[in-house]
Each structure stands twice: as C-alpha cells, then as structure tokens.
Short mmCIF file of C-alpha atoms in Angstrom, two decimals:
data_model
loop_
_atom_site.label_atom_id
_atom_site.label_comp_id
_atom_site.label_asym_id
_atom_site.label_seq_id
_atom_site.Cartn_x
_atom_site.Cartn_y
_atom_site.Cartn_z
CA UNK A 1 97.56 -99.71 6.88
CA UNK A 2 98.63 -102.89 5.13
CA UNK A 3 101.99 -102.97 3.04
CA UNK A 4 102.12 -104.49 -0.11
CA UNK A 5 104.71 -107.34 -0.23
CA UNK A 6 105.99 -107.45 -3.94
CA UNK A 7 107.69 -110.93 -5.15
CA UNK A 8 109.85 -111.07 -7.55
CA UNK A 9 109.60 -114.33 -9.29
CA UNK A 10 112.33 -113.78 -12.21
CA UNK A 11 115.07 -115.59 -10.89
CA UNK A 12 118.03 -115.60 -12.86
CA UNK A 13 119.06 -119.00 -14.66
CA UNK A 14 122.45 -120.21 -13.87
CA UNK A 15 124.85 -120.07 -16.65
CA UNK A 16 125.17 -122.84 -18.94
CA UNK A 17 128.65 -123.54 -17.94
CA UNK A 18 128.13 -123.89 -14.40
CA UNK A 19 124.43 -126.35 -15.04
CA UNK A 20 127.13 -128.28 -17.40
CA UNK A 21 129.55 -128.59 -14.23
CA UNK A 22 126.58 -129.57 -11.87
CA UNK A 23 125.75 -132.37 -14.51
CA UNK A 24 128.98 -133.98 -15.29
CA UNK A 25 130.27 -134.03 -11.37
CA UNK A 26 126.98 -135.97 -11.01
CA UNK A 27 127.34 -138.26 -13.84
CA UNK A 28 130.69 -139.02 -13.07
CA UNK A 29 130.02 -139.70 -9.31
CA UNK A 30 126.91 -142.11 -10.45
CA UNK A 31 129.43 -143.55 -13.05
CA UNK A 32 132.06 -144.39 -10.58
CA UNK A 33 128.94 -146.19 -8.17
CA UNK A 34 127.60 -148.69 -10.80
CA UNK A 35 131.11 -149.29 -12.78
CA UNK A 36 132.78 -149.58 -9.13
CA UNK A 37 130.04 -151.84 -8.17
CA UNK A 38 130.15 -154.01 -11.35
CA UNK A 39 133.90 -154.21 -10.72
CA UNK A 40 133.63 -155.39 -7.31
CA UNK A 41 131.25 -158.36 -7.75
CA UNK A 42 133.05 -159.47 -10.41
CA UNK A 43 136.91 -159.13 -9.45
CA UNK A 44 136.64 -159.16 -5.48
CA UNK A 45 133.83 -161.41 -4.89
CA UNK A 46 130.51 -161.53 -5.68
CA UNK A 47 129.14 -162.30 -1.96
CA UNK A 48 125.10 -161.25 -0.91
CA UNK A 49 125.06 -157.53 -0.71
CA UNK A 50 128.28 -156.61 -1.36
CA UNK A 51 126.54 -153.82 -2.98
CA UNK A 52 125.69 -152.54 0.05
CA UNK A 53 129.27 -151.00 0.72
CA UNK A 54 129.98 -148.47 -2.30
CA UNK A 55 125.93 -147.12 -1.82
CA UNK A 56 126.50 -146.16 1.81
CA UNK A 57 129.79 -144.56 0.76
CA UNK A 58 127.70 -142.81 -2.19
CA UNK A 59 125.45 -141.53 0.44
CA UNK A 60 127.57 -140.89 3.33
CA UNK A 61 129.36 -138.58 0.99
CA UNK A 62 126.83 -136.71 0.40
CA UNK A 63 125.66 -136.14 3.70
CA UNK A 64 128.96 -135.33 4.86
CA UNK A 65 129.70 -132.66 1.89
CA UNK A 66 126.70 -130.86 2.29
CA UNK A 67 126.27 -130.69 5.84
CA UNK A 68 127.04 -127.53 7.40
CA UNK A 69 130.31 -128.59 9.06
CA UNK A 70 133.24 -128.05 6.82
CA UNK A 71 134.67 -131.63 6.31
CA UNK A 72 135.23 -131.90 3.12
CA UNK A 73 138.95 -130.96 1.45
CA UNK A 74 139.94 -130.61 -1.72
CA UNK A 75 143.42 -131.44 -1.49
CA UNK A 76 143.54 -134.42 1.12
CA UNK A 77 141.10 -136.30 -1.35
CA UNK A 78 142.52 -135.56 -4.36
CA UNK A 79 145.73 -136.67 -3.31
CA UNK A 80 143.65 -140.01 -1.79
CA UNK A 81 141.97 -140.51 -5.16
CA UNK A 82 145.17 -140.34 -7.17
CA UNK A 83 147.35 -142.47 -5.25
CA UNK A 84 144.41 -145.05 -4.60
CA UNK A 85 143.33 -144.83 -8.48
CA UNK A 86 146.96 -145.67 -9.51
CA UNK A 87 146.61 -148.95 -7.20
CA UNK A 88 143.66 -149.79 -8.88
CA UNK A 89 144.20 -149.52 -12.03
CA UNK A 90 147.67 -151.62 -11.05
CA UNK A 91 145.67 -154.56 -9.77
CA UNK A 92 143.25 -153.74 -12.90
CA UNK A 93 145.64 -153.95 -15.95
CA UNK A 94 146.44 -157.01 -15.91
CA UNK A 95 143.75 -158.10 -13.21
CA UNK A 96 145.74 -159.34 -9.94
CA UNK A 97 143.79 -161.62 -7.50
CA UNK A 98 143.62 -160.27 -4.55
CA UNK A 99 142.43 -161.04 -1.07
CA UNK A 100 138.86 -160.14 -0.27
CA UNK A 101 139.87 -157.85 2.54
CA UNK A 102 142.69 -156.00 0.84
CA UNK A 103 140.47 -155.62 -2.15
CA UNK A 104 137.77 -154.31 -0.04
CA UNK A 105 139.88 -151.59 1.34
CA UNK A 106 141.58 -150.57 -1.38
CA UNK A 107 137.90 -149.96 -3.15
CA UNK A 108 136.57 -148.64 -0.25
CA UNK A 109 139.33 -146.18 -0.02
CA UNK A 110 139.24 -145.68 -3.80
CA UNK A 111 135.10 -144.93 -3.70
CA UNK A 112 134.71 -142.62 -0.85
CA UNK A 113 137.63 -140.73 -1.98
CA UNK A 114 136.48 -140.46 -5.89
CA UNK A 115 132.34 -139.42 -4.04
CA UNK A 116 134.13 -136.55 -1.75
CA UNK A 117 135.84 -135.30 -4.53
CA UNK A 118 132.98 -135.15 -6.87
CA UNK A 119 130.09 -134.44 -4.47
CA UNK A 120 131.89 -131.63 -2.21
CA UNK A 121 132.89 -129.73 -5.89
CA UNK A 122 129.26 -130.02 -6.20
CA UNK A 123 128.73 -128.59 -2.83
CA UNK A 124 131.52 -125.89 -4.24
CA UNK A 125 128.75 -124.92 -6.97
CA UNK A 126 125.91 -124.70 -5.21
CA UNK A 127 124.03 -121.87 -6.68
CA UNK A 128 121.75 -119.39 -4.84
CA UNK A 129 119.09 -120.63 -2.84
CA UNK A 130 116.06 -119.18 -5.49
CA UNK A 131 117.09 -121.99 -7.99
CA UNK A 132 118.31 -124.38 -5.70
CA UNK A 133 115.35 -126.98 -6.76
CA UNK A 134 116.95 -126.47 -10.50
CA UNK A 135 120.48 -127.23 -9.22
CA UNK A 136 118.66 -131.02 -7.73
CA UNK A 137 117.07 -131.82 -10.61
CA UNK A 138 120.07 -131.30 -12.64
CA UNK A 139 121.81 -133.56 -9.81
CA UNK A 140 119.12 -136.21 -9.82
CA UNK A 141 119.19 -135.99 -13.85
CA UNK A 142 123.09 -136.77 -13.71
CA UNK A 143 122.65 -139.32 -11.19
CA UNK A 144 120.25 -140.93 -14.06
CA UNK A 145 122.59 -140.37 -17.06
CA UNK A 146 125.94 -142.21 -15.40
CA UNK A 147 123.67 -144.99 -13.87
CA UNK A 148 122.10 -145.08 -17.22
CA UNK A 149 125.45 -145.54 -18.83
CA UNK A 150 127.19 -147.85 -16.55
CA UNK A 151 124.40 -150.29 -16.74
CA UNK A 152 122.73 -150.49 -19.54
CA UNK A 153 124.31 -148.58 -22.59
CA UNK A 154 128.67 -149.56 -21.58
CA UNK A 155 127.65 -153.28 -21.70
CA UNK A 156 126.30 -152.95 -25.13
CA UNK A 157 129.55 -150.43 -26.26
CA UNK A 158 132.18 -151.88 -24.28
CA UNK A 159 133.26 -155.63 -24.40
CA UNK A 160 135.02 -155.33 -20.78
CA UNK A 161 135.22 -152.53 -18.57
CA UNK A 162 135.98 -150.11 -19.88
CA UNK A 163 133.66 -147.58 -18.23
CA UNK A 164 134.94 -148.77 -14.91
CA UNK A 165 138.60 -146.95 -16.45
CA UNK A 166 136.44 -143.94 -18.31
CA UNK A 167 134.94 -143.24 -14.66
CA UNK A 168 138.73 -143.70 -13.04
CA UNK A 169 140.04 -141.19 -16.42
CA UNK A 170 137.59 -138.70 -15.72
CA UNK A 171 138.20 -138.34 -11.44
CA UNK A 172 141.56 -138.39 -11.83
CA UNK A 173 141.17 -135.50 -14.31
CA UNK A 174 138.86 -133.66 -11.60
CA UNK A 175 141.59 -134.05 -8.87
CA UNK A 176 144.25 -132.60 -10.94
CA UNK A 177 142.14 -129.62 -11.79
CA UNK A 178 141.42 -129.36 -7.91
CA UNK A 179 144.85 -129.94 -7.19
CA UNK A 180 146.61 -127.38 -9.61
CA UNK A 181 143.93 -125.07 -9.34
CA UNK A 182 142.72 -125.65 -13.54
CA UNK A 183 139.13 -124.10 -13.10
CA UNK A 184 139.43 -121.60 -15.64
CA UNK A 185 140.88 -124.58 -18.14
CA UNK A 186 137.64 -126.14 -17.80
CA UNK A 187 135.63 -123.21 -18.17
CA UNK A 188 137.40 -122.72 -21.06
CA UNK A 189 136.45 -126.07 -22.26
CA UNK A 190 132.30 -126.07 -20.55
CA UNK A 191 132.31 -122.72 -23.00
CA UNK A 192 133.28 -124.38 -25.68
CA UNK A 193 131.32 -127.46 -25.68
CA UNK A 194 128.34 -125.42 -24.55
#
C-alpha cells in the first residue's frame, strides 16, 4: 500500500523588516561597486579595464561569504572598512593625487572590505531554504536599484560625487551597527519606515 505524500505549499513570507534588510545590504553593496568604480577611473586613472578589479572583488565576496567555510568576520572587516573609509574620504575631501599603486590598494582594501561586510550580513539573513528563491530576487532587485542609482539617476541629482560619499555614509553606518552590536536600533528603524 502506497502512502500519500502531502505538500505543504504555504510557506511563510519573511517579515517585512528582514526583506527591507535583504534589500538595502544589496543596494548598498551595488552602490559602493558603480560609485567605487566611477571614482576610480576618474581619480586613480582611467586605464583599459580597470573595471575589472572592484567586479572580481564584488564577486569574490560573494563566493567567499556564502560558501560553506566560515570566512567571513564581522569585526575584522568592520574595523578594515572604517579605518580604510577614513583614508578615503582623506584623499577624497579635498582630492589628493595619488600614485596609481597606492591608490589601487587603498581602494582595493576599501572595496573588498565594504562587499564582506555587506554581503556576509546578507549571508547573516539568509532565510529558510522554502523561500530562498524570494530572498535572490530581492538580492538581484537591490543589485538593480544601487546600480540603477549610481549610474544613471546620482549623475542627474548630484553635480560631483556625492553618491560615491552616500555609499561610504551608509557602510560605515553598517560597521558600527556590527561593531556595537545596534541590530535592534535598526529594527527599530526597518519598523518604522516599513
């Protein structure tokens, strides 16, 4: 005798707070690509595929925070991003010339720091595996929003940078609420704007 295999196909919907996290960690990480990007080939040099560099540290950050080895932590890049964001926005305000190898590594430093920060928090998030193609699309939907802002909308708004310094605001703010532990602040604040 055959048993009956019942599904159940009402998965629960993640709360709006925690889609609204999912989102901005995505925007923001997108942000930080194209405004980083923009930044580079205009202020470091704007040599043949120089764009190459921050989308390989996009991706490799993503491979690396949601691989099944635990390599991603909180602190150590948090404490990278801050101390790295503070040099840029040094060399940034006014701009400061610098030589193409020491700017590359100071970006460099500066990108893959601000990615592992936003992607492993997304990695922090991920939601049970039933909705788990909800939880990409809202990823791939962020991705679209800050690339969407960097490049076409922030050039129209903005008459310099400026969302090269919203993306740097907006990390920083991320590390401090990793670093002094501020989740339930920004819950607090996801509830409310939600």
């Amino acid at each position: 005798e055959k048993k009956k295999i019942s599904l159940n196909l009402n998965y629960s919907t993640p709360e709006k707070k925690i889609t609204l996290t999912w989102l901005f960690l995505s925007t923001l990480s997108s942000l930080i690509l194209v405004s980083t990007t923009q930044q580079l080939t205009q202020s470091i040099a704007s040599t043949p595929f120089i764009w190459l560099i921050p989308l390989i540290l996009y991706l490799l950050s993503f491979v690396i925070c949601f691989s099944p080895r635990k390599w991603y932590r909180r602190n150590l890049y948090a404490y990278i991003f801050l101390i790295v964001a503070f040099i840029v926005i040094a060399v940034n305000l006014p701009p400061v010339s610098l030589p193409f190898a020491l700017g590359m590594v100071i970006y460099t430093v500066f990108l893959f720091s601000a990615f592992m920060l936003c992607h492993g928090e997304l990695y922090n998030f991920k939601p049970d595996p039933r909705i788990i193609n909800f939880y990409y699309l809202v990823i791939a939907f962020g991705g679209a929003v800050g690339g969407i802002f960097a490049g076409l909308l922030a050039p129209f708004l903005f008459s310099w940078f400026w969302e090269f310094f919203i993306g740097i605001f907006f990390v920083s703010l991320l590390a401090v609420v990793v670093l002094f532990h501020f989740e339930k602040v920004v819950g607090v604040m996801l509830i409310a704007l939600g």
